Short mmCIF file of C-alpha atoms (C1' of nucleotides) in Angstrom, two decimals:
data_model
loop_
_atom_site.label_atom_id
_atom_site.label_comp_id
_atom_site.label_asym_id
_atom_site.label_seq_id
_atom_site.Cartn_x
_atom_site.Cartn_y
_atom_site.Cartn_z
CA UNK A 272 232.31 110.49 135.28
CA UNK A 273 234.48 113.36 136.49
CA UNK A 274 231.51 115.70 136.25
CA UNK A 275 229.32 113.29 138.22
CA UNK A 276 231.99 112.79 140.89
CA UNK A 277 232.43 116.48 141.56
CA UNK A 278 228.96 117.91 140.91
CA UNK A 279 226.58 115.03 141.42
CA UNK A 280 224.24 113.44 138.92
CA UNK A 281 222.31 116.66 138.35
CA UNK A 282 225.50 118.25 137.04
CA UNK A 283 225.70 115.66 134.28
CA UNK A 284 223.88 117.60 131.59
CA UNK A 285 224.40 117.40 127.88
CA UNK A 286 225.65 120.99 127.98
CA UNK A 287 228.18 120.27 130.75
CA UNK A 288 229.54 117.23 128.94
CA UNK A 289 229.71 119.15 125.68
CA UNK A 290 231.55 122.03 127.28
CA UNK A 291 234.05 119.59 128.79
CA UNK A 292 234.70 118.32 125.29
CA UNK A 293 234.91 121.77 123.75
CA UNK A 294 231.90 121.17 121.57
CA UNK A 295 228.24 122.18 121.35
CA UNK A 296 225.57 120.03 123.06
CA UNK A 297 224.08 118.99 119.74
CA UNK A 298 227.33 117.37 118.65
CA UNK A 299 226.90 114.70 121.35
CA UNK A 300 223.94 113.18 119.56
CA UNK A 301 226.30 111.92 116.89
CA UNK A 302 227.91 109.66 119.54
CA UNK A 303 225.14 108.83 121.96
CA UNK A 304 221.50 108.18 121.18
CA UNK A 305 220.06 109.94 124.18
CA UNK A 306 221.00 111.11 127.64
CA UNK A 307 219.86 107.80 129.12
CA UNK A 308 222.43 106.06 126.93
CA UNK A 309 225.09 108.33 128.32
CA UNK A 310 224.12 107.35 131.88
CA UNK A 311 224.15 103.68 130.91
CA UNK A 312 227.70 104.19 129.74
CA UNK A 313 228.57 105.74 133.08
CA UNK A 314 227.21 102.73 134.95
CA UNK A 315 229.17 100.35 132.76
CA UNK A 316 232.31 102.37 133.34
CA UNK A 317 231.74 102.02 137.07
CA UNK A 318 231.22 98.27 136.84
CA UNK A 319 234.46 97.71 134.98
CA UNK A 320 236.25 99.59 137.74
CA UNK A 321 235.55 96.95 140.37
CA UNK A 322 238.84 95.14 140.92
CA UNK A 323 238.31 91.40 140.88
CA UNK A 324 239.96 89.61 143.78
CA UNK A 325 243.13 87.64 143.10
CA UNK A 326 242.68 83.88 142.67
CA UNK A 327 243.98 81.48 145.26
CA UNK A 328 242.10 82.93 148.22
CA UNK A 329 239.60 81.01 150.33
CA UNK A 330 236.04 81.69 149.22
CA UNK A 331 235.34 83.80 152.31
CA UNK A 332 238.22 86.09 151.52
CA UNK A 333 237.37 86.27 147.82
CA UNK A 334 233.82 87.37 148.56
CA UNK A 335 234.92 89.66 151.37
CA UNK A 336 237.53 91.43 149.32
CA UNK A 337 235.11 91.82 146.42
CA UNK A 338 232.52 93.34 148.76
CA UNK A 339 235.05 95.81 150.11
CA UNK A 340 236.22 96.66 146.59
CA UNK A 341 232.64 97.41 145.58
CA UNK A 342 232.26 99.67 148.58
CA UNK A 343 235.50 101.51 147.83
CA UNK A 344 234.44 102.06 144.24
CA UNK A 345 231.09 103.38 145.39
CA UNK A 346 232.82 105.89 147.64
CA UNK A 347 234.82 107.08 144.65
CA UNK A 348 231.68 107.51 142.52
CA UNK A 349 228.82 108.19 144.95
CA UNK A 350 226.58 109.81 142.37
CA UNK A 351 226.70 107.04 139.80
CA UNK A 352 226.64 103.99 142.09
CA UNK A 353 222.94 104.17 143.08
CA UNK A 354 222.00 103.84 139.41
CA UNK A 355 222.83 100.15 139.79
CA UNK A 356 219.47 99.72 141.53
CA UNK A 357 217.74 100.74 138.33
CA UNK A 358 219.13 98.28 135.79
CA UNK A 359 219.10 94.53 135.41
CA UNK A 360 222.61 93.11 135.68
CA UNK A 361 222.74 92.11 132.05
CA UNK A 362 225.69 94.12 130.75
CA UNK A 363 229.17 92.59 130.35
CA UNK A 364 230.49 94.50 133.36
CA UNK A 365 227.64 93.34 135.57
CA UNK A 366 228.00 89.75 134.47
CA UNK A 367 231.70 89.81 135.28
CA UNK A 368 230.96 90.75 138.89
CA UNK A 369 228.11 88.27 139.22
CA UNK A 370 230.23 85.44 137.85
CA UNK A 371 232.89 86.21 140.40
CA UNK A 372 230.34 86.00 143.22
CA UNK A 373 228.98 82.78 141.82
CA UNK A 374 232.45 81.24 141.81
CA UNK A 375 232.81 82.18 145.47
CA UNK A 376 229.46 80.64 146.30
CA UNK A 377 230.27 77.44 144.48
CA UNK A 378 233.49 77.28 146.43
CA UNK A 379 231.52 77.61 149.66
CA UNK A 380 229.50 74.51 148.87
CA UNK A 381 226.14 76.12 148.16
CA UNK A 382 224.22 73.70 145.98
CA UNK A 383 224.34 74.54 142.29
CA UNK A 384 220.55 74.89 142.20
CA UNK A 385 220.58 77.59 144.84
CA UNK A 386 223.59 79.63 143.81
CA UNK A 387 221.57 82.08 141.70
CA UNK A 388 219.12 82.91 144.48
CA UNK A 389 221.80 83.23 147.14
CA UNK A 390 223.82 85.45 144.80
CA UNK A 391 220.82 87.72 144.31
CA UNK A 392 220.29 88.15 148.04
CA UNK A 393 223.95 88.68 148.84
CA UNK A 394 224.40 91.21 146.03
CA UNK A 395 221.27 93.04 147.02
CA UNK A 396 222.27 93.31 150.66
CA UNK A 397 225.67 94.77 149.77
CA UNK A 398 224.18 97.04 147.13
CA UNK A 399 221.46 98.26 149.50
CA UNK A 400 223.87 99.10 152.27
CA UNK A 401 226.41 100.84 150.06
CA UNK A 402 223.76 102.72 148.07
CA UNK A 403 222.24 103.92 151.36
CA UNK A 404 225.65 105.04 152.48
CA UNK A 405 226.55 107.04 149.38
CA UNK A 406 223.02 108.36 148.87
CA UNK A 407 222.90 110.06 152.24
CA UNK A 408 220.68 107.85 154.39
CA UNK A 409 223.47 107.45 156.94
CA UNK A 410 224.55 111.07 156.82
CA UNK A 411 224.18 111.29 160.60
CA UNK A 412 226.47 108.35 161.29
CA UNK A 413 230.24 108.40 161.70
CA UNK A 414 232.59 106.69 159.26
CA UNK A 415 233.64 104.42 162.13
CA UNK A 416 230.06 103.37 162.75
CA UNK A 417 229.54 102.62 159.07
CA UNK A 418 232.71 100.55 158.92
CA UNK A 419 231.45 98.55 161.89
CA UNK A 420 228.05 98.10 160.29
CA UNK A 421 229.62 96.92 157.07
CA UNK A 422 231.81 94.42 158.89
CA UNK A 423 228.74 93.05 160.64
CA UNK A 424 226.92 92.88 157.33
CA UNK A 425 229.78 90.80 155.93
CA UNK A 426 229.50 88.41 158.87
CA UNK A 427 225.75 88.18 158.45
CA UNK A 428 226.14 87.21 154.81
CA UNK A 429 228.87 84.66 155.50
CA UNK A 430 226.59 83.07 158.07
CA UNK A 431 223.76 83.03 155.58
CA UNK A 432 225.93 81.42 152.91
CA UNK A 433 227.11 78.75 155.31
CA UNK A 434 223.54 78.03 156.30
CA UNK A 435 222.66 77.66 152.62
CA UNK A 436 225.30 74.99 152.23
CA UNK A 437 223.92 71.55 151.52
CA UNK A 438 225.99 69.81 154.18
CA UNK A 439 228.71 68.77 151.78
CA UNK A 440 231.18 70.67 153.93
CA UNK A 441 231.48 71.53 157.56
CA UNK A 442 230.51 75.08 158.37
CA UNK A 443 233.68 77.00 159.06
CA UNK A 444 233.72 78.60 162.50
CA UNK A 445 233.96 82.37 162.36
CA UNK A 446 236.09 84.40 164.73
CA UNK B 14 201.63 111.31 145.08
CA UNK B 15 199.06 110.46 142.44
CA UNK B 16 201.21 112.11 139.79
CA UNK B 17 204.28 110.17 140.95
CA UNK B 18 202.37 106.88 141.00
CA UNK B 19 201.12 107.22 137.44
CA UNK B 20 203.92 109.12 135.72
CA UNK B 21 207.02 108.44 137.76
CA UNK B 22 209.18 110.90 139.63
CA UNK B 23 210.05 112.84 136.49
CA UNK B 24 206.38 113.67 136.06
CA UNK B 25 206.34 115.43 139.41
CA UNK B 26 207.08 118.95 138.20
CA UNK B 27 205.92 122.18 139.74
CA UNK B 28 203.84 122.76 136.62
CA UNK B 29 202.15 119.35 136.83
CA UNK B 30 201.30 119.79 140.50
CA UNK B 31 200.03 123.30 139.86
CA UNK B 32 197.85 122.18 137.00
CA UNK B 33 196.41 119.44 139.22
CA UNK B 34 195.44 122.13 141.70
CA UNK B 35 194.08 124.48 139.06
CA UNK B 36 196.67 127.11 139.79
CA UNK B 37 199.83 128.55 138.24
CA UNK B 38 203.22 127.07 139.18
CA UNK B 39 204.30 130.22 140.97
CA UNK B 40 201.44 129.90 143.43
CA UNK B 41 203.04 126.77 144.91
CA UNK B 42 205.92 128.76 146.37
CA UNK B 43 203.52 130.25 148.86
CA UNK B 44 203.05 126.74 150.35
CA UNK B 45 206.36 125.00 149.79
CA UNK B 46 209.83 126.50 149.95
CA UNK B 47 211.28 124.58 147.06
CA UNK B 48 210.73 121.48 145.01
CA UNK B 49 212.97 119.49 147.34
CA UNK B 50 210.57 120.33 150.17
CA UNK B 51 207.73 119.00 148.10
CA UNK B 52 209.58 115.69 147.61
CA UNK B 53 210.31 115.53 151.34
CA UNK B 54 206.59 115.81 151.91
CA UNK B 55 206.00 112.95 149.51
CA UNK B 56 208.42 110.72 151.40
CA UNK B 57 206.79 111.56 154.70
CA UNK B 58 203.39 110.77 153.23
CA UNK B 59 204.70 107.39 152.17
CA UNK B 60 206.12 106.64 155.61
CA UNK B 61 202.87 107.34 157.37
CA UNK B 62 201.20 104.89 155.02
CA UNK B 63 203.04 101.88 156.44
CA UNK B 64 200.48 99.99 158.52
CA UNK B 65 201.96 99.09 161.89
CA UNK B 66 201.37 95.46 162.87
CA UNK B 67 198.75 94.69 165.52
CA UNK B 68 200.09 94.14 169.01
CA UNK B 69 199.95 90.71 170.57
CA UNK B 70 201.93 88.91 167.89
CA UNK B 71 205.16 87.05 168.49
CA UNK B 72 208.17 89.19 167.58
CA UNK B 73 208.87 87.14 164.47
CA UNK B 74 205.37 87.79 163.15
CA UNK B 75 205.47 91.47 164.07
CA UNK B 76 208.67 92.02 162.15
CA UNK B 77 207.56 89.81 159.29
CA UNK B 78 204.23 91.53 158.84
CA UNK B 79 205.91 94.94 159.01
CA UNK B 80 208.40 93.89 156.33
CA UNK B 81 205.61 92.69 154.08
CA UNK B 82 203.63 95.87 154.70
CA UNK B 83 206.62 97.98 153.69
CA UNK B 84 206.98 95.95 150.52
CA UNK B 85 203.29 96.33 149.68
CA UNK B 86 203.46 100.08 150.19
CA UNK B 87 206.52 100.27 147.95
CA UNK B 88 204.63 98.46 145.21
CA UNK B 89 201.89 101.03 145.50
CA UNK B 90 204.34 103.94 145.24
CA UNK B 91 207.33 102.64 143.25
CA UNK B 92 208.56 106.07 142.22
CA UNK B 93 208.68 107.62 145.68
CA UNK B 94 209.95 104.64 147.70
CA UNK B 95 213.58 104.74 146.52
CA UNK B 96 213.90 108.27 147.88
CA UNK B 97 214.13 106.64 151.31
CA UNK B 98 217.75 105.79 150.50
CA UNK B 99 218.53 109.48 150.33
CA UNK B 100 217.41 110.75 153.70
CA UNK B 101 218.32 110.04 157.30
CA UNK B 102 215.41 108.46 159.15
CA UNK B 103 214.87 111.49 161.36
CA UNK B 104 211.31 112.50 160.49
CA UNK B 105 208.34 111.52 162.68
CA UNK B 106 207.15 108.96 160.14
CA UNK B 107 210.57 107.34 159.91
CA UNK B 108 210.95 107.21 163.66
CA UNK B 109 207.59 105.53 164.02
CA UNK B 110 208.71 102.66 161.80
CA UNK B 111 212.12 102.38 163.44
CA UNK B 112 210.59 102.29 166.90
CA UNK B 113 208.35 99.46 165.81
CA UNK B 114 211.33 97.45 164.57
CA UNK B 115 213.20 98.18 167.78
CA UNK B 116 210.30 96.85 169.84
CA UNK B 117 210.40 93.65 167.81
CA UNK B 118 214.12 93.29 168.31
CA UNK B 119 213.83 93.87 172.04
CA UNK B 120 211.15 91.18 172.10
CA UNK B 121 213.53 88.82 170.37
CA UNK B 122 216.08 89.20 173.12
CA UNK B 123 218.73 91.19 171.26
CA UNK B 124 220.81 93.01 173.86
CA UNK B 125 219.78 96.63 174.36
CA UNK B 126 223.28 97.78 173.40
CA UNK B 127 223.08 96.16 170.00
CA UNK B 128 219.49 96.87 169.00
CA UNK B 129 220.37 100.02 167.08
CA UNK B 130 222.99 98.34 164.93
CA UNK B 131 220.87 95.27 164.22
CA UNK B 132 217.96 97.55 163.34
CA UNK B 133 220.12 99.42 160.85
CA UNK B 134 221.20 96.24 159.10
CA UNK B 135 217.74 94.72 159.02
CA UNK B 136 216.13 97.91 157.72
CA UNK B 137 218.82 98.35 155.11
CA UNK B 138 218.47 94.79 153.80
CA UNK B 139 214.70 95.17 153.39
CA UNK B 140 215.05 98.63 151.92
CA UNK B 141 217.73 97.50 149.50
CA UNK B 142 215.75 94.57 148.23
CA UNK B 143 212.48 96.45 147.83
CA UNK B 144 214.13 99.50 146.29
CA UNK B 145 215.88 97.23 143.80
CA UNK B 146 212.56 95.62 143.02
CA UNK B 147 210.60 98.83 142.38
CA UNK B 148 213.51 100.59 140.69
CA UNK B 149 213.81 98.00 137.96
CA UNK B 150 216.89 95.97 138.86
CA UNK B 151 214.82 92.77 138.87
CA UNK B 152 212.83 93.64 135.77
CA UNK B 153 213.81 90.33 134.21
CA UNK B 154 212.54 88.23 137.12
CA UNK B 155 209.04 86.89 137.63
CA UNK B 156 206.81 88.03 140.48
CA UNK B 157 206.94 84.46 141.78
CA UNK B 158 210.72 84.51 141.87
CA UNK B 159 210.72 87.83 143.72
CA UNK B 160 208.24 86.54 146.27
CA UNK B 161 210.50 83.56 146.87
CA UNK B 162 213.54 85.78 147.20
CA UNK B 163 211.76 88.01 149.68
CA UNK B 164 210.68 85.04 151.77
CA UNK B 165 214.27 83.82 151.86
CA UNK B 166 215.42 87.32 152.81
CA UNK B 167 213.00 87.27 155.73
CA UNK B 168 214.43 83.93 156.86
CA UNK B 169 217.98 85.22 156.54
CA UNK B 170 217.16 88.20 158.74
CA UNK B 171 215.37 86.12 161.37
CA UNK B 172 218.43 83.87 161.53
CA UNK B 173 220.64 86.90 161.93
CA UNK B 174 218.47 88.33 164.71
CA UNK B 175 218.45 85.03 166.57
CA UNK B 176 222.21 84.82 166.27
CA UNK B 177 222.45 88.33 167.68
CA UNK B 178 220.56 87.26 170.81
CA UNK B 179 223.29 84.84 171.81
CA UNK B 180 226.09 86.10 174.01
CA UNK B 181 229.33 87.61 172.87
CA UNK B 182 230.26 91.04 171.69
CA UNK B 183 229.88 90.19 168.04
CA UNK B 184 226.63 88.67 166.89
CA UNK B 185 227.81 85.87 164.64
CA UNK B 186 225.01 84.31 162.63
CA UNK B 187 224.71 80.54 162.76
CA UNK B 188 222.68 78.23 160.57
"C1'" DA C 208 196.85 136.26 152.55
"C1'" DC C 209 197.03 134.34 148.27
"C1'" DC C 210 197.63 134.35 143.33
"C1'" DT C 211 199.45 135.93 138.64
"C1'" DG C 212 202.43 137.98 134.50
"C1'" DA C 213 206.54 138.55 132.97
"C1'" DA C 214 211.03 137.23 133.01
"C1'" DC C 215 215.52 134.57 133.71
"C1'" DA C 216 218.67 130.97 133.22
"C1'" DC C 217 218.54 126.67 132.32
"C1'" DC C 218 217.08 121.69 130.34
"C1'" DG C 219 216.90 117.65 126.32
"C1'" DT C 220 216.20 117.15 121.62
"C1'" DT C 221 215.16 118.02 116.35
"C1'" DC C 222 216.44 119.40 111.94
"C1'" DA C 223 218.34 121.63 108.26
"C1'" DA C 224 222.53 123.53 107.07
"C1'" DG C 225 227.44 123.92 107.02
"C1'" DT C 226 232.70 121.88 106.63
"C1'" DA D 105 231.74 111.98 108.83
"C1'" DC D 106 231.28 115.33 112.13
"C1'" DC D 107 229.75 119.71 113.90
"C1'" DT D 108 226.75 124.02 114.34
"C1'" DG D 109 222.63 127.66 114.40
"C1'" DA D 110 218.31 128.17 115.17
"C1'" DA D 111 214.42 126.58 117.22
"C1'" DC D 112 210.98 124.03 120.28
"C1'" DA D 113 208.85 122.61 124.35
"C1'" DC D 114 209.91 122.25 128.58
"C1'" DC D 115 212.21 123.04 133.58
"C1'" DG D 116 212.66 125.65 138.66
"C1'" DT D 117 212.57 130.02 140.57
"C1'" DT D 118 212.36 135.40 141.35
"C1'" DC D 119 209.96 139.50 141.79
"C1'" DA D 120 206.92 143.04 141.36
"C1'" DA D 121 202.23 143.59 140.79
"C1'" DG D 122 197.49 142.46 141.35
"C1'" DT D 123 192.90 140.90 144.37
#
DNA sequence: ACCTGAACACCGTTCAAGT
DNA sequence: ACCTGAACACCGTTCAAGT
């Protein structure tokens, strides 16, 4: 992970990892099946780094703080984060995050039958924005502009979630 | 592009391209500065393949048909599409698409001062979903499920755009 | 102007051999 | 059980040399 953070994903070679460990590249194959496995491990490490929001918050704040935590983690590991687009969220770390989002959505009043689809769209919107950001698509934009964009994205998603509510609760007015 | 479509991005090597052209790898450096330049060319080729929607449609249909055209192009070139996350949309091909979206947004009544930001969020949401799709994140989902998700994404974005046409400094989406 | 041969410094991965 | 030497089939890229 340290190699990826400082040198990018291309710097994560079997030789670089081996050198970091004071060992020859061939020795790694005793501990990891292939280089793809090593990258999978990196992604899982990233996922377990997302801090889950404290309980007791309103669902809006739970989801909002999780979204911002994901973004902060991505900024810390810009090379590894975009790999999330490539793998189904089936690992323990991925499920942990998805379950947290689902709890927030249930708290919002989204019908149980629609939670999975809403979760997919909300996750994908956050993932797409943050992956764009750390991958370089917004290289010409200021940090201030990106913060504004992200705040608007959060509002868009809260509005979407409220609209997906089955009328069991009154939509909460947003500031 | 043909090599990328059939073998993935990893198959796009200088040697593979050279062989396709009946030439040695070194000959390519007469026509392209570096391999990164070659990939840039691939992305630009992809961008110019997006069919722009016919004029005369309502703004909702213009934006919708553009979104679906982008998705169809991504399905045709799944290896190259995700590279869009890595580059600022500053090339002629990218500008062409962005201008088209901006025209749609202006038609919707979004204030001129907010078109750029709304465009960024709408583009990013589509890009994020489609890149996830072609990169493998939804590998466990059926084509039918993904079509449904995409249709819901379109509705979410139309709702967001409509909310952004109402007054106020902050476009707050409403159901 | 365009292409090639030879060469360099890397890659991931294997296999038999060492401790 | 864990590591290494040697080797293989690749990479991108350069440079001088060829036509």
